[in-house]
mmCIF file of C-alpha atoms in Angstrom:
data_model
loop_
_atom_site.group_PDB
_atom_site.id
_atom_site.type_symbol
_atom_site.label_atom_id
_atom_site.label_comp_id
_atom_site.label_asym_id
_atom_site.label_seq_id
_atom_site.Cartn_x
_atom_site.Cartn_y
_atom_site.Cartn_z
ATOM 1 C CA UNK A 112 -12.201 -51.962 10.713
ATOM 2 C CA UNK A 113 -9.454 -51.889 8.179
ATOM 3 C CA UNK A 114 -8.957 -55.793 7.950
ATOM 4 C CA UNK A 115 -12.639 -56.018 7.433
ATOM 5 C CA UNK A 116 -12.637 -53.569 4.731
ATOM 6 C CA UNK A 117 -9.662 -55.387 3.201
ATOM 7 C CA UNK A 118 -11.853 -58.605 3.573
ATOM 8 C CA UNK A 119 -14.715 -56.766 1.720
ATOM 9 C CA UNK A 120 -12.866 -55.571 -0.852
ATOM 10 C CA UNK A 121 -11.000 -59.393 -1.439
ATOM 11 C CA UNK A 122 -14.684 -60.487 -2.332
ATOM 12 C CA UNK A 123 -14.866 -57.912 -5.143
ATOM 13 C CA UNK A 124 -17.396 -55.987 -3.396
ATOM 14 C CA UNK A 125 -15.872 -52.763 -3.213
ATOM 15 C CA UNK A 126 -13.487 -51.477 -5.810
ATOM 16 C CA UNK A 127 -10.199 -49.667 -4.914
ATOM 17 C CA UNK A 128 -10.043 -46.489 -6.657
ATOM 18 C CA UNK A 129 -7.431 -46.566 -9.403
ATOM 19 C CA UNK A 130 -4.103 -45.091 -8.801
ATOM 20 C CA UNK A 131 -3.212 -41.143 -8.864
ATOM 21 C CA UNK A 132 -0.428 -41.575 -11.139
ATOM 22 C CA UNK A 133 -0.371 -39.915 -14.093
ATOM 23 C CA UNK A 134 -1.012 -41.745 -17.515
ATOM 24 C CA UNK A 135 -0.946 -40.585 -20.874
ATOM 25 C CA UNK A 136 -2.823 -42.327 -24.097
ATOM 26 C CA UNK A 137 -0.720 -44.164 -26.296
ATOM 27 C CA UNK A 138 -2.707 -42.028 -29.261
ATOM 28 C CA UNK A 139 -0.190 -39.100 -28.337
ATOM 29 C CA UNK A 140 2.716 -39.647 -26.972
ATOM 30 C CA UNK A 141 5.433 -42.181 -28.712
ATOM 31 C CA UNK A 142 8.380 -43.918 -26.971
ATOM 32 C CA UNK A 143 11.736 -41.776 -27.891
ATOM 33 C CA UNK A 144 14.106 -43.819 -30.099
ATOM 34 C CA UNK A 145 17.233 -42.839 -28.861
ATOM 35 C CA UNK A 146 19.410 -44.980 -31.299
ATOM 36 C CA UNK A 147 18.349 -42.554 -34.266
ATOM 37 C CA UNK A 148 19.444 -38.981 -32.812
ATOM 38 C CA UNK A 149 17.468 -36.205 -33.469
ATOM 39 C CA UNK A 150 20.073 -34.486 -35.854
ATOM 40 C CA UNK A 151 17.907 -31.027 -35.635
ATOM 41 C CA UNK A 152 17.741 -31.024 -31.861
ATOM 42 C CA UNK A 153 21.111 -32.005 -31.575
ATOM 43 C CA UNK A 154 22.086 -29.399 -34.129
ATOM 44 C CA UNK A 155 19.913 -26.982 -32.643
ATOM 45 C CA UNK A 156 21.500 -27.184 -29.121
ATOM 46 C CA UNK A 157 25.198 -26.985 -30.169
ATOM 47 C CA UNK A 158 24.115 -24.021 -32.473
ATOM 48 C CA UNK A 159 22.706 -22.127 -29.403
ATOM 49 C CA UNK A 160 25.554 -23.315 -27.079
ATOM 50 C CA UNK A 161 27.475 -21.835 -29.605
ATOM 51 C CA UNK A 162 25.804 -18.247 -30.096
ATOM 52 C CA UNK A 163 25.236 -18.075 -26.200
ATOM 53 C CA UNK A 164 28.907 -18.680 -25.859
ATOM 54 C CA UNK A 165 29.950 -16.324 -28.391
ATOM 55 C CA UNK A 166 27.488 -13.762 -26.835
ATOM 56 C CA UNK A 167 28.674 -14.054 -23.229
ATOM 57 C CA UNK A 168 32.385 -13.525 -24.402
ATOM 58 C CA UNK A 169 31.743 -10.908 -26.593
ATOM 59 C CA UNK A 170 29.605 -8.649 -23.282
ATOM 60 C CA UNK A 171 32.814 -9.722 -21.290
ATOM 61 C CA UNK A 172 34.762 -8.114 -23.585
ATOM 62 C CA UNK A 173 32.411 -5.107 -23.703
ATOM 63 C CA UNK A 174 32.545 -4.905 -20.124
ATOM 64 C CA UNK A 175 36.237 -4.886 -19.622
ATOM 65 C CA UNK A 176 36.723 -2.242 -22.669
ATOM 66 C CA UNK A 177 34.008 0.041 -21.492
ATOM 67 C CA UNK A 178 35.879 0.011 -17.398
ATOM 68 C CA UNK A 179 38.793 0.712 -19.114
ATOM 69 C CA UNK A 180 37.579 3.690 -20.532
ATOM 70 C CA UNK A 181 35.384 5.012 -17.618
ATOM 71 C CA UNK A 182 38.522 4.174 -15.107
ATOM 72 C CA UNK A 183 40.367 6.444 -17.712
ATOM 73 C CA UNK A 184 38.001 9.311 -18.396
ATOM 74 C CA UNK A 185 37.683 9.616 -14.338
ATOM 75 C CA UNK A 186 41.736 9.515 -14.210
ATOM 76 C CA UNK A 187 42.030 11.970 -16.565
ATOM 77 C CA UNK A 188 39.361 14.533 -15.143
ATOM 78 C CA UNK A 189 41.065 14.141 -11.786
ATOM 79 C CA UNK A 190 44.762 15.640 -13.348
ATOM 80 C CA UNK A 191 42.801 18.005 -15.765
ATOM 81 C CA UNK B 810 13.045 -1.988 -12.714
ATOM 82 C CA UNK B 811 16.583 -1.981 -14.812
ATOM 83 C CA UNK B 812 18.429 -5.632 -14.682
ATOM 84 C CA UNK B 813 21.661 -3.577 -14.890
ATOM 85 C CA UNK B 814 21.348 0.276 -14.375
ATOM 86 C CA UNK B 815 23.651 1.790 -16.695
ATOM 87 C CA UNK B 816 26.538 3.202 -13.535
ATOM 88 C CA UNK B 817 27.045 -0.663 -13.263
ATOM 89 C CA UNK B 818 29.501 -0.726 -16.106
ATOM 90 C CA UNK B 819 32.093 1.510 -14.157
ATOM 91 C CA UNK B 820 32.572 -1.532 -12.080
ATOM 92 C CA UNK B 821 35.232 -3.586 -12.699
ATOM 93 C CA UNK B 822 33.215 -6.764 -14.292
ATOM 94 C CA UNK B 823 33.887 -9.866 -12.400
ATOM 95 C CA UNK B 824 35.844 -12.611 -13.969
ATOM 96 C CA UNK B 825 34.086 -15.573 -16.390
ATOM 97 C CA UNK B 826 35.105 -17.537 -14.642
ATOM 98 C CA UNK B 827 33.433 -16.787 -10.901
ATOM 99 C CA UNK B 828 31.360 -18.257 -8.326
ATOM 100 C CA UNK B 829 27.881 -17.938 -10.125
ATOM 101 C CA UNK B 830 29.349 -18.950 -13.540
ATOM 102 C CA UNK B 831 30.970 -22.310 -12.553
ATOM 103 C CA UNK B 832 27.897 -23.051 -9.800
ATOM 104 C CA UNK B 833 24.973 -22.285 -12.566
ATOM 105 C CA UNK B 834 27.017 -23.499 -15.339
ATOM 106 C CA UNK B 835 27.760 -27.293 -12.953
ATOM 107 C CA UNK B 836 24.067 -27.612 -11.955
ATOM 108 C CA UNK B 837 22.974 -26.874 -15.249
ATOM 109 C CA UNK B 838 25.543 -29.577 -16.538
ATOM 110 C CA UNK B 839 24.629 -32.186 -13.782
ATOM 111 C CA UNK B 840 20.841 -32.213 -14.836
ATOM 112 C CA UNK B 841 21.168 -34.330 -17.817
ATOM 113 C CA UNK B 842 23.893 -37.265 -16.360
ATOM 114 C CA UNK B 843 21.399 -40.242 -16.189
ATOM 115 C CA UNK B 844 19.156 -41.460 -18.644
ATOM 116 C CA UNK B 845 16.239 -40.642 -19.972
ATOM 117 C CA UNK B 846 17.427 -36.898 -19.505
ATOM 118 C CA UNK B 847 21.245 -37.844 -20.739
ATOM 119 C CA UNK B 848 23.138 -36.208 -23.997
ATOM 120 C CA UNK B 849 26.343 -34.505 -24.414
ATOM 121 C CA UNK B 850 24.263 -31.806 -26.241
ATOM 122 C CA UNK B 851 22.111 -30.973 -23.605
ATOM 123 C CA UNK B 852 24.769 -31.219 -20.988
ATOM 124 C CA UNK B 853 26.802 -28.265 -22.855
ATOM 125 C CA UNK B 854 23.220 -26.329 -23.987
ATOM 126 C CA UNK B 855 22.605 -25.852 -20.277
ATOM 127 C CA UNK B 856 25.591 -25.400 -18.845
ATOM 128 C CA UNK B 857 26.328 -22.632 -21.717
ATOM 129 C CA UNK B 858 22.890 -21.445 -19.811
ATOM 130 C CA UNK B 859 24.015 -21.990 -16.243
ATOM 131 C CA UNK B 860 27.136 -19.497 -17.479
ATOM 132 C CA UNK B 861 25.505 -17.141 -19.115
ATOM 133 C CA UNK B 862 22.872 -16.356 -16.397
ATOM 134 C CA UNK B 863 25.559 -16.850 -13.894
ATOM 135 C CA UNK B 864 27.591 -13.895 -15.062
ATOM 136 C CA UNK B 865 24.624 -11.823 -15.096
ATOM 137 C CA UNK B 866 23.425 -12.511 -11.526
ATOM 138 C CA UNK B 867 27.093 -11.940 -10.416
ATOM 139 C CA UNK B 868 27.508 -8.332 -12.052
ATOM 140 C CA UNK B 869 23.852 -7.493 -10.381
ATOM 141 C CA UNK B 870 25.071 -8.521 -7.122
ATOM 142 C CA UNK B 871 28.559 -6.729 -7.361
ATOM 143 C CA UNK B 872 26.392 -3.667 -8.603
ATOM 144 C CA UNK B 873 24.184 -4.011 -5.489
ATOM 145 C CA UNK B 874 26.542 -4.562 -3.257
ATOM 146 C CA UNK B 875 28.727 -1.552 -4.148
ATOM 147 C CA UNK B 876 25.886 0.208 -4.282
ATOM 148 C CA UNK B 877 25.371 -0.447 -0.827
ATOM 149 C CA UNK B 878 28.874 0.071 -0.004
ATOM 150 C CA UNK B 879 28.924 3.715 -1.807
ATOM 151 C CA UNK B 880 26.097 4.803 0.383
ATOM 152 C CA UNK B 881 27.436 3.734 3.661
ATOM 153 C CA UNK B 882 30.935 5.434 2.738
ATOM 154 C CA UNK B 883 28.748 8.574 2.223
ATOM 155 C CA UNK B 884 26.879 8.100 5.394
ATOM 156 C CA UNK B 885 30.026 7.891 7.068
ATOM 157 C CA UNK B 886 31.194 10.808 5.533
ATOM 158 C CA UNK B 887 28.132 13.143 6.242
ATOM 159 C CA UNK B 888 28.115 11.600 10.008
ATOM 160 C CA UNK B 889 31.830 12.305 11.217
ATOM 161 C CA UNK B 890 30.879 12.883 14.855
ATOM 162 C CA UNK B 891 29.619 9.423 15.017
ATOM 163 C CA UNK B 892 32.001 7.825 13.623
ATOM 164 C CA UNK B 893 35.044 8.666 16.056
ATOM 165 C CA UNK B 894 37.170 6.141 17.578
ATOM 166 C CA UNK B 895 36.123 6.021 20.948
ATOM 167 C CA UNK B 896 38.870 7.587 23.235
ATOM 168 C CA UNK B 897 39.173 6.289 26.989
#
């Protein structure tokens, strides 16, 4: 049955559906032009690298200073 | 439901560098190798991002885990009789 439908559809009499992949119009997307970087997305992502990095040191920091204390306040209640 | 309930900070807080920063931080970095996905500034952006949630995920699963810890130890402690080392 297959070979005869492949036969069939050889003579142009029935049409294979067109693929599933997905296509986009050319009227909206444009090819990337990655010789010319994209100085604001570049800056962008170094300035948030940047501020996360600061911001995940400074809470480790925090962290560390406020065990300190609580390790101390309990130390101290225990000899009071 | 609190990401980190305030009695979490009387933990000691787990290193930068540990387990869940270096894991999140490398998968975040290994993302954007090959092209079209490539650039140094993405590679550090995430991994900065893989880090940063990766600390937080670690001090919510110390917290848990003591947590867990604290009320077995009590448990323990309120169930002595069985709890002895078996004798004979």
């Amino acid at each position: 049955m297959a070979a005869g439908l492949r036969a069939v559809r050889r003579w142009g009499l029935v049409v294979a559906p067109p693929s599933l992949a997905f296509s986009r119009s050319a009227s909206v997307v444009s090819t990337a032009n990655n010789a010319q970087p994209n100085w604001l997305g570049v800056g962008l992502a170094f300035g948030t690298s940047a501020a996360l990095w600061a911001l995940l040191i400074k809470q480790h920091n925090e962290d560390v200073m406020e065990y300190e204390r609580r390790k101390a306040r309990a130390q101290c209640r225990q000899c009071s | 439901m609190v990401f980190l309930p305030d009695e979490s900070r009387s933990l000691p807080p787990p290193p930068l560098l540990n387990k869940g920063t270096v894991w999140l931080g490398f998968a975040g970095w290994i993302q954007f190798l090959s092209p079209p996905a490539a650039g140094v500034h993405r590679q550090i952006l995430f991994a900065t991002v893989g880090c940063f949630v990766g600390y937080h995920l670690v001090k919510r699963a110390e917290y848990k885990h003591a947590k867990v810890d604290r009320e077995l130890f009590e448990y323990i402690r309120h169930h002595p009789v069985d709890f002895q080392p078996s004798t004979g």
